[in-house]
Amino acid sequence: MPNFLVKLIGLLLIVATVGVVSCQALAAPGPDVAAAPSALPAPRG
Amino acid sequence: MTRFFWLVSAGLLLALPLVLLLRRRLVIVAERYKHLARPFSPMAGLLMFWLPLPVLLAAIGSLIDGDLMGLFNNGVGYSLFLGGAMLLRRGLRSEADYSRRQVAKTPWPFKALGGGLIGLATGMVAWTSAGHSPIMSIIFGSLALLGCYLTYGFDPRTAKRFTDRDGIDSTDRVLHALTQAENSIAAIEQAIRNIHNAEVNSRLRRIVGQARQILTMLEEDPRDLRRARKFLNVYLDGAKQVTEGYARTHGRAQTPELENNFRQVLATIEQVFGEQQQKLLEADVTDLDVQIEVLNTQLKREGVA
């Protein structure tokens, strides 16, 4: 296999793993806001 | 948002072959005119600094959101990526040095270490930040490691040894002499920083440039080391001692006599270094003449010429 093709496959693998995983980490949802304790007091009765 | 990132990734995947093809064409055109050992490219390995940048942004986002776990995961992931990229770049640099020299020790496996760290970082970020399963994360990490290996290759695994004319292995001696010369040049450069005289400094920089050129010639052909023994043991060491002494004293006592003497010494050093350089070039020409003569004689004897 020519050296150029080997390098191209390597670069594609790097972009497809490191690049995609990094973008997914950025797009992943943050902490669950609903689970955070509310500052409002609970209604009585 | 996720669709956008997939589109960006697909665009990158499509654009990459085009960029590589263009780059290859340019390199082929450039190599027609330049048949020297390929030096270390300032762009080599920079991709591994750019690609994980979204992880840094994710860490900053976690900090703004007050998400301690996200900050930790993304922070550690990005640090691993950064460490891996730095090791990889160092490995590429030492590989370029190794390929330039005729005599060299086996370099540290920085490229393999960097690739391993990048694979580990990819797997960790895939698991902790991107939400993939452990098995998928291991696959991501392994593919990243494979990608690093295919793109940048393995580190050189054998030392380039040098045997002199008597058949004695003198690798260590050559490397010791070159390292000592490199240290002397570094000491002169350090002394230049303490000398506040523009004229003297420019002359010293010229001398350092000449010394580096001679050292490069010796690295490329260590057989010249015998011819340059006096340069390495006497002149370069002397230049270092005189420059260091001048840097120490000229700040405290500025006497015109000292300045004049130092200028004269620098002019002599410059001349001697130039002569040394010329001598090495002439020796190369003589060697080539001898080789041509031997080949001619051989061809005539065999009735070809």
Tab-separated table of C-alpha atoms in Angstrom:
chain	number	residue	atom	x	y	z
A	1	MET	CA	0.000	0.000	0.000
A	2	PRO	CA	1.475	3.431	-0.872
A	3	ASN	CA	2.692	5.535	2.027
A	4	PHE	CA	0.355	8.365	1.049
A	5	LEU	CA	-2.705	6.109	1.361
A	6	VAL	CA	-1.590	4.769	4.760
A	7	LYS	CA	-1.205	8.332	6.048
A	8	LEU	CA	-4.591	9.298	4.650
A	9	ILE	CA	-6.294	6.370	6.397
A	10	GLY	CA	-4.491	7.298	9.628
A	11	LEU	CA	-5.604	10.917	9.401
A	12	LEU	CA	-9.194	9.888	8.663
A	13	LEU	CA	-9.133	7.595	11.703
A	14	ILE	CA	-7.799	10.396	13.923
A	15	VAL	CA	-10.452	12.855	12.707
A	16	ALA	CA	-13.209	10.229	13.001
A	17	THR	CA	-12.235	9.348	16.595
A	18	VAL	CA	-10.596	12.352	18.301
A	19	GLY	CA	-12.580	14.980	16.340
A	20	VAL	CA	-15.964	13.293	16.669
A	21	VAL	CA	-15.543	12.358	20.359
A	22	SER	CA	-14.414	15.936	21.160
A	23	CYS	CA	-17.447	17.431	19.380
A	24	GLN	CA	-19.759	14.965	21.141
A	25	ALA	CA	-18.248	15.958	24.511
A	26	LEU	CA	-19.054	19.601	23.695
A	27	ALA	CA	-22.597	18.780	22.530
A	28	ALA	CA	-23.371	16.494	25.502
A	29	PRO	CA	-26.138	17.862	27.784
A	30	GLY	CA	-25.061	19.528	31.031
A	31	PRO	CA	-26.155	18.558	34.561
A	32	ASP	CA	-29.859	17.805	35.109
A	33	VAL	CA	-31.416	21.163	36.068
A	34	ALA	CA	-34.648	19.543	37.391
A	35	ALA	CA	-32.648	17.627	39.986
A	36	ALA	CA	-31.226	20.839	41.491
A	37	PRO	CA	-32.812	21.842	44.863
A	38	SER	CA	-35.409	24.579	44.490
A	39	ALA	CA	-34.910	27.870	46.300
A	40	LEU	CA	-38.713	28.289	46.716
A	41	PRO	CA	-40.331	26.956	49.916
A	42	ALA	CA	-42.723	24.003	49.523
A	43	PRO	CA	-46.442	24.954	49.593
A	44	ARG	CA	-48.075	24.322	53.013
A	45	GLY	CA	-51.134	22.207	53.505
B	1	MET	CA	-26.852	20.861	17.540
B	2	THR	CA	-25.772	17.213	17.211
B	3	ARG	CA	-26.698	17.280	13.489
B	4	PHE	CA	-24.477	20.344	13.068
B	5	PHE	CA	-21.477	18.547	14.551
B	6	TRP	CA	-22.094	15.504	12.372
B	7	LEU	CA	-22.243	17.785	9.328
B	8	VAL	CA	-18.983	19.501	10.371
B	9	SER	CA	-17.324	16.093	10.881
B	10	ALA	CA	-18.537	14.868	7.471
B	11	GLY	CA	-17.264	18.087	5.862
B	12	LEU	CA	-13.859	17.634	7.510
B	13	LEU	CA	-13.693	14.030	6.325
B	14	LEU	CA	-14.427	15.094	2.753
B	15	ALA	CA	-12.052	18.083	2.785
B	16	LEU	CA	-9.089	16.184	4.234
B	17	PRO	CA	-8.238	14.077	1.115
B	18	LEU	CA	-8.337	17.240	-1.026
B	19	VAL	CA	-5.985	19.112	1.322
B	20	LEU	CA	-3.607	16.127	1.459
B	21	LEU	CA	-3.641	15.762	-2.321
B	22	LEU	CA	-2.807	19.451	-2.784
B	23	ARG	CA	-0.077	19.266	-0.149
B	24	ARG	CA	1.432	16.193	-1.819
B	25	ARG	CA	1.505	17.951	-5.196
B	26	LEU	CA	3.276	20.939	-3.610
B	27	VAL	CA	5.807	18.698	-1.843
B	28	ILE	CA	6.578	16.826	-5.106
B	29	VAL	CA	7.165	20.148	-6.913
B	30	ALA	CA	9.368	21.427	-4.065
B	31	GLU	CA	11.423	18.213	-3.897
B	32	ARG	CA	12.423	18.547	-7.550
B	33	TYR	CA	14.486	21.516	-6.487
B	34	LYS	CA	15.595	20.348	-3.068
B	35	HIS	CA	17.268	17.006	-2.475
B	36	LEU	CA	18.224	17.516	1.182
B	37	ALA	CA	17.174	15.575	4.284
B	38	ARG	CA	13.701	16.775	5.232
B	39	PRO	CA	13.956	19.114	8.248
B	40	PHE	CA	11.438	19.245	11.088
B	41	SER	CA	8.321	20.973	9.797
B	42	PRO	CA	6.856	23.571	12.186
B	43	MET	CA	3.368	22.278	11.248
B	44	ALA	CA	4.142	18.638	12.116
B	45	GLY	CA	1.808	17.210	14.751
B	46	LEU	CA	-0.177	20.451	15.187
B	47	LEU	CA	-3.414	18.668	14.217
B	48	MET	CA	-3.397	16.904	17.586
B	49	PHE	CA	-3.421	20.298	19.340
B	50	TRP	CA	-6.423	21.558	17.299
B	51	LEU	CA	-8.710	18.534	17.188
B	52	PRO	CA	-9.365	18.204	20.959
B	53	LEU	CA	-10.148	21.937	21.417
B	54	PRO	CA	-13.937	21.228	21.781
B	55	VAL	CA	-13.067	19.269	24.965
B	56	LEU	CA	-11.489	22.434	26.388
B	57	LEU	CA	-14.642	24.377	25.452
B	58	ALA	CA	-16.747	21.657	27.129
B	59	ALA	CA	-14.610	22.025	30.292
B	60	ILE	CA	-15.167	25.804	30.247
B	61	GLY	CA	-18.927	25.184	29.717
B	62	SER	CA	-18.964	22.819	32.721
B	63	LEU	CA	-17.219	25.481	34.809
B	64	ILE	CA	-19.860	28.070	33.832
B	65	ASP	CA	-22.673	25.583	34.605
B	66	GLY	CA	-21.096	24.689	37.957
B	67	ASP	CA	-20.848	21.042	36.885
B	68	LEU	CA	-17.889	19.781	38.946
B	69	MET	CA	-17.933	16.243	37.515
B	70	GLY	CA	-18.065	17.538	33.917
B	71	LEU	CA	-15.237	19.979	34.647
B	72	PHE	CA	-13.105	17.176	36.091
B	73	ASN	CA	-13.818	14.736	33.224
B	74	ASN	CA	-13.276	17.259	30.429
B	75	GLY	CA	-10.297	18.870	32.199
B	76	VAL	CA	-8.493	15.551	32.689
B	77	GLY	CA	-9.421	14.479	29.128
B	78	TYR	CA	-8.050	17.684	27.596
B	79	SER	CA	-4.872	17.511	29.713
B	80	LEU	CA	-4.266	13.961	28.447
B	81	PHE	CA	-4.838	15.103	24.851
B	82	LEU	CA	-2.433	18.016	25.341
B	83	GLY	CA	0.246	15.822	26.953
B	84	GLY	CA	-0.103	13.297	24.123
B	85	ALA	CA	0.167	16.003	21.446
B	86	MET	CA	3.289	17.470	23.103
B	87	LEU	CA	4.965	14.056	23.353
B	88	LEU	CA	4.060	13.297	19.728
B	89	ARG	CA	5.553	16.582	18.531
B	90	ARG	CA	8.706	15.973	20.550
B	91	GLY	CA	8.936	12.514	18.989
B	92	LEU	CA	8.604	13.995	15.495
B	93	ARG	CA	11.335	16.513	16.287
B	94	SER	CA	13.753	13.867	17.577
B	95	GLU	CA	12.950	11.691	14.552
B	96	ALA	CA	13.888	14.599	12.248
B	97	ASP	CA	17.180	15.023	14.168
B	98	TYR	CA	17.783	11.274	13.941
B	99	SER	CA	17.229	11.172	10.173
B	100	ARG	CA	19.459	14.228	9.602
B	101	ARG	CA	22.422	12.777	11.492
B	102	GLN	CA	24.723	10.041	10.297
B	103	VAL	CA	25.471	9.025	13.875
B	104	ALA	CA	22.697	8.974	16.460
B	105	LYS	CA	21.500	7.157	19.551
B	106	THR	CA	18.136	5.408	19.554
B	107	PRO	CA	15.676	8.199	20.422
B	108	TRP	CA	13.198	7.889	23.285
B	109	PRO	CA	9.856	6.437	22.057
B	110	PHE	CA	8.048	9.786	22.393
B	111	LYS	CA	5.781	9.140	19.397
B	112	ALA	CA	4.569	5.816	20.810
B	113	LEU	CA	4.019	7.390	24.251
B	114	GLY	CA	2.147	10.333	22.706
B	115	GLY	CA	-0.033	8.023	20.587
B	116	GLY	CA	-0.807	5.918	23.682
B	117	LEU	CA	-1.787	9.005	25.678
B	118	ILE	CA	-4.007	10.275	22.834
B	119	GLY	CA	-5.703	6.859	22.609
B	120	LEU	CA	-6.268	6.880	26.391
B	121	ALA	CA	-7.670	10.423	26.256
B	122	THR	CA	-10.024	9.520	23.375
B	123	GLY	CA	-11.352	6.474	25.255
B	124	MET	CA	-11.760	8.445	28.484
B	125	VAL	CA	-13.574	11.380	26.864
B	126	ALA	CA	-15.792	8.970	24.866
B	127	TRP	CA	-16.815	7.204	28.086
B	128	THR	CA	-17.066	10.000	30.644
B	129	SER	CA	-18.067	13.043	28.545
B	130	ALA	CA	-19.639	11.768	25.295
B	131	GLY	CA	-21.644	9.053	27.092
B	132	HIS	CA	-20.500	6.003	25.097
B	133	SER	CA	-20.451	2.507	26.598
B	134	PRO	CA	-17.091	1.230	27.957
B	135	ILE	CA	-16.702	-1.182	25.018
B	136	MET	CA	-17.363	1.569	22.441
B	137	SER	CA	-14.926	3.835	24.323
B	138	ILE	CA	-12.199	1.180	24.143
B	139	ILE	CA	-12.870	0.852	20.389
B	140	PHE	CA	-12.642	4.668	19.979
B	141	GLY	CA	-9.348	4.746	21.925
B	142	SER	CA	-7.851	1.844	19.972
B	143	LEU	CA	-8.820	3.397	16.628
B	144	ALA	CA	-7.263	6.725	17.670
B	145	LEU	CA	-4.049	4.874	18.610
B	146	LEU	CA	-4.092	3.068	15.240
B	147	GLY	CA	-4.646	6.404	13.482
B	148	CYS	CA	-1.621	7.924	15.264
B	149	TYR	CA	0.526	4.948	14.299
B	150	LEU	CA	-0.570	5.024	10.621
B	151	THR	CA	-0.107	8.806	10.332
B	152	TYR	CA	3.084	9.361	12.287
B	153	GLY	CA	4.653	5.860	12.307
B	154	PHE	CA	6.740	4.252	15.036
B	155	ASP	CA	9.876	5.717	16.597
B	156	PRO	CA	13.256	4.668	15.164
B	157	ARG	CA	14.393	1.574	17.063
B	158	THR	CA	18.052	1.246	16.115
B	159	ALA	CA	21.050	3.449	16.823
B	160	LYS	CA	23.035	4.764	13.856
B	161	ARG	CA	26.518	3.565	14.655
B	162	PHE	CA	29.751	4.851	13.173
B	163	THR	CA	32.892	2.826	12.524
B	164	ASP	CA	36.105	4.676	11.732
B	165	ARG	CA	38.724	3.715	9.147
B	166	ASP	CA	40.452	1.346	11.591
B	167	GLY	CA	37.194	-0.570	12.045
B	168	ILE	CA	36.656	0.660	15.624
B	169	ASP	CA	33.124	1.573	16.699
B	170	SER	CA	33.467	5.239	17.666
B	171	THR	CA	29.762	6.140	18.018
B	172	ASP	CA	30.047	7.225	21.652
B	173	ARG	CA	33.170	9.301	20.970
B	174	VAL	CA	31.509	11.110	18.052
B	175	LEU	CA	28.316	11.767	19.990
B	176	HIS	CA	30.317	13.007	23.003
B	177	ALA	CA	32.298	15.436	20.816
B	178	LEU	CA	29.138	16.733	19.124
B	179	THR	CA	27.302	17.175	22.438
B	180	GLN	CA	30.261	19.052	23.926
B	181	ALA	CA	30.423	21.333	20.890
B	182	GLU	CA	26.665	21.938	21.120
B	183	ASN	CA	27.066	22.834	24.831
B	184	SER	CA	29.871	25.295	24.024
B	185	ILE	CA	27.697	27.015	21.385
B	186	ALA	CA	24.790	27.169	23.853
B	187	ALA	CA	27.144	28.724	26.471
B	188	ILE	CA	28.247	31.414	23.963
B	189	GLU	CA	24.576	32.153	23.160
B	190	GLN	CA	23.846	32.444	26.885
B	191	ALA	CA	26.800	34.856	27.315
B	192	ILE	CA	25.534	37.008	24.397
B	193	ARG	CA	22.402	37.731	26.454
B	194	ASN	CA	24.578	39.307	29.169
B	195	ILE	CA	26.585	41.488	26.782
B	196	HIS	CA	24.962	44.853	26.052
B	197	ASN	CA	26.992	45.933	23.046
B	198	ALA	CA	25.216	45.760	19.682
B	199	GLU	CA	28.395	45.532	17.583
B	200	VAL	CA	29.991	42.775	19.698
B	201	ASN	CA	26.689	40.895	19.844
B	202	SER	CA	26.197	40.883	16.072
B	203	ARG	CA	29.753	39.644	15.585
B	204	LEU	CA	29.238	36.905	18.186
B	205	ARG	CA	25.973	35.860	16.492
B	206	ARG	CA	27.851	35.534	13.211
B	207	ILE	CA	30.443	33.341	14.954
B	208	VAL	CA	27.678	31.177	16.490
B	209	GLY	CA	26.092	30.821	13.017
B	210	GLN	CA	29.436	29.715	11.544
B	211	ALA	CA	29.986	27.238	14.415
B	212	ARG	CA	26.509	25.764	13.876
B	213	GLN	CA	27.186	25.337	10.160
B	214	ILE	CA	30.437	23.505	10.924
B	215	LEU	CA	28.632	21.315	13.471
B	216	THR	CA	25.931	20.452	10.918
B	217	MET	CA	28.650	19.442	8.444
B	218	LEU	CA	30.221	17.222	11.125
B	219	GLU	CA	26.830	15.686	11.999
B	220	GLU	CA	26.208	14.895	8.342
B	221	ASP	CA	29.647	13.393	7.796
B	222	PRO	CA	31.419	12.340	11.043
B	223	ARG	CA	34.535	11.304	9.078
B	224	ASP	CA	35.314	15.041	9.081
B	225	LEU	CA	35.635	14.933	12.871
B	226	ARG	CA	39.334	14.110	12.638
B	227	ARG	CA	39.910	17.163	10.427
B	228	ALA	CA	37.949	19.392	12.797
B	229	ARG	CA	39.542	18.175	16.037
B	230	LYS	CA	41.426	21.429	16.594
B	231	PHE	CA	38.260	23.447	15.939
B	232	LEU	CA	36.305	21.448	18.540
B	233	ASN	CA	38.991	21.153	21.238
B	234	VAL	CA	40.800	24.476	20.973
B	235	TYR	CA	38.967	27.199	19.050
B	236	LEU	CA	35.356	26.551	20.052
B	237	ASP	CA	36.252	25.973	23.697
B	238	GLY	CA	38.510	29.045	23.674
B	239	ALA	CA	35.761	31.166	22.092
B	240	LYS	CA	33.387	30.029	24.839
B	241	GLN	CA	35.826	30.859	27.665
B	242	VAL	CA	36.733	34.282	26.253
B	243	THR	CA	33.082	35.229	25.624
B	244	GLU	CA	32.005	34.107	29.100
B	245	GLY	CA	34.904	36.036	30.665
B	246	TYR	CA	34.045	39.186	28.697
B	247	ALA	CA	30.345	38.893	29.641
B	248	ARG	CA	31.352	38.665	33.323
B	249	THR	CA	33.817	41.557	33.390
B	250	HIS	CA	32.589	44.134	30.859
B	251	GLY	CA	29.612	45.079	33.032
B	252	ARG	CA	31.847	45.889	35.985
B	253	ALA	CA	34.839	47.528	34.278
B	254	GLN	CA	34.670	48.992	30.772
B	255	THR	CA	38.230	49.676	29.674
B	256	PRO	CA	38.985	50.586	26.033
B	257	GLU	CA	41.941	48.202	26.060
B	258	LEU	CA	39.736	45.243	27.006
B	259	GLU	CA	37.168	46.198	24.343
B	260	ASN	CA	39.881	46.434	21.653
B	261	ASN	CA	41.471	43.132	22.650
B	262	PHE	CA	38.109	41.377	22.629
B	263	ARG	CA	37.245	42.813	19.201
B	264	GLN	CA	40.573	41.577	17.826
B	265	VAL	CA	40.020	38.113	19.294
B	266	LEU	CA	36.533	37.977	17.762
B	267	ALA	CA	37.898	38.944	14.340
B	268	THR	CA	40.504	36.151	14.606
B	269	ILE	CA	37.875	33.618	15.706
B	270	GLU	CA	35.621	34.610	12.813
B	271	GLN	CA	38.482	34.172	10.360
B	272	VAL	CA	39.542	30.798	11.832
B	273	PHE	CA	35.950	29.473	11.792
B	274	GLY	CA	35.575	30.567	8.162
B	275	GLU	CA	38.831	28.793	7.254
B	276	GLN	CA	37.660	25.645	9.068
B	277	GLN	CA	34.396	25.678	7.129
B	278	GLN	CA	36.279	26.104	3.852
B	279	LYS	CA	38.644	23.267	4.782
B	280	LEU	CA	35.746	20.877	5.361
B	281	LEU	CA	34.112	21.870	2.066
B	282	GLU	CA	37.408	21.368	0.206
B	283	ALA	CA	37.858	17.965	1.881
B	284	ASP	CA	34.411	16.936	0.603
B	285	VAL	CA	35.369	18.029	-2.910
B	286	THR	CA	38.668	16.095	-2.662
B	287	ASP	CA	36.789	12.990	-1.465
B	288	LEU	CA	34.420	13.302	-4.408
B	289	ASP	CA	37.358	13.774	-6.816
B	290	VAL	CA	38.980	10.594	-5.465
B	291	GLN	CA	35.703	8.667	-5.831
B	292	ILE	CA	35.279	9.880	-9.428
B	293	GLU	CA	38.901	8.926	-10.206
B	294	VAL	CA	38.443	5.433	-8.716
B	295	LEU	CA	35.213	4.889	-10.678
B	296	ASN	CA	36.842	6.128	-13.902
B	297	THR	CA	39.804	3.754	-13.438
B	298	GLN	CA	37.449	0.847	-12.730
B	299	LEU	CA	35.335	1.607	-15.810
B	300	LYS	CA	38.438	1.865	-18.021
B	301	ARG	CA	39.791	-1.423	-16.676
B	302	GLU	CA	36.530	-3.172	-17.494
B	303	GLY	CA	36.499	-1.638	-20.963
B	304	VAL	CA	33.323	0.407	-20.503
B	305	ALA	CA	34.799	3.900	-20.831
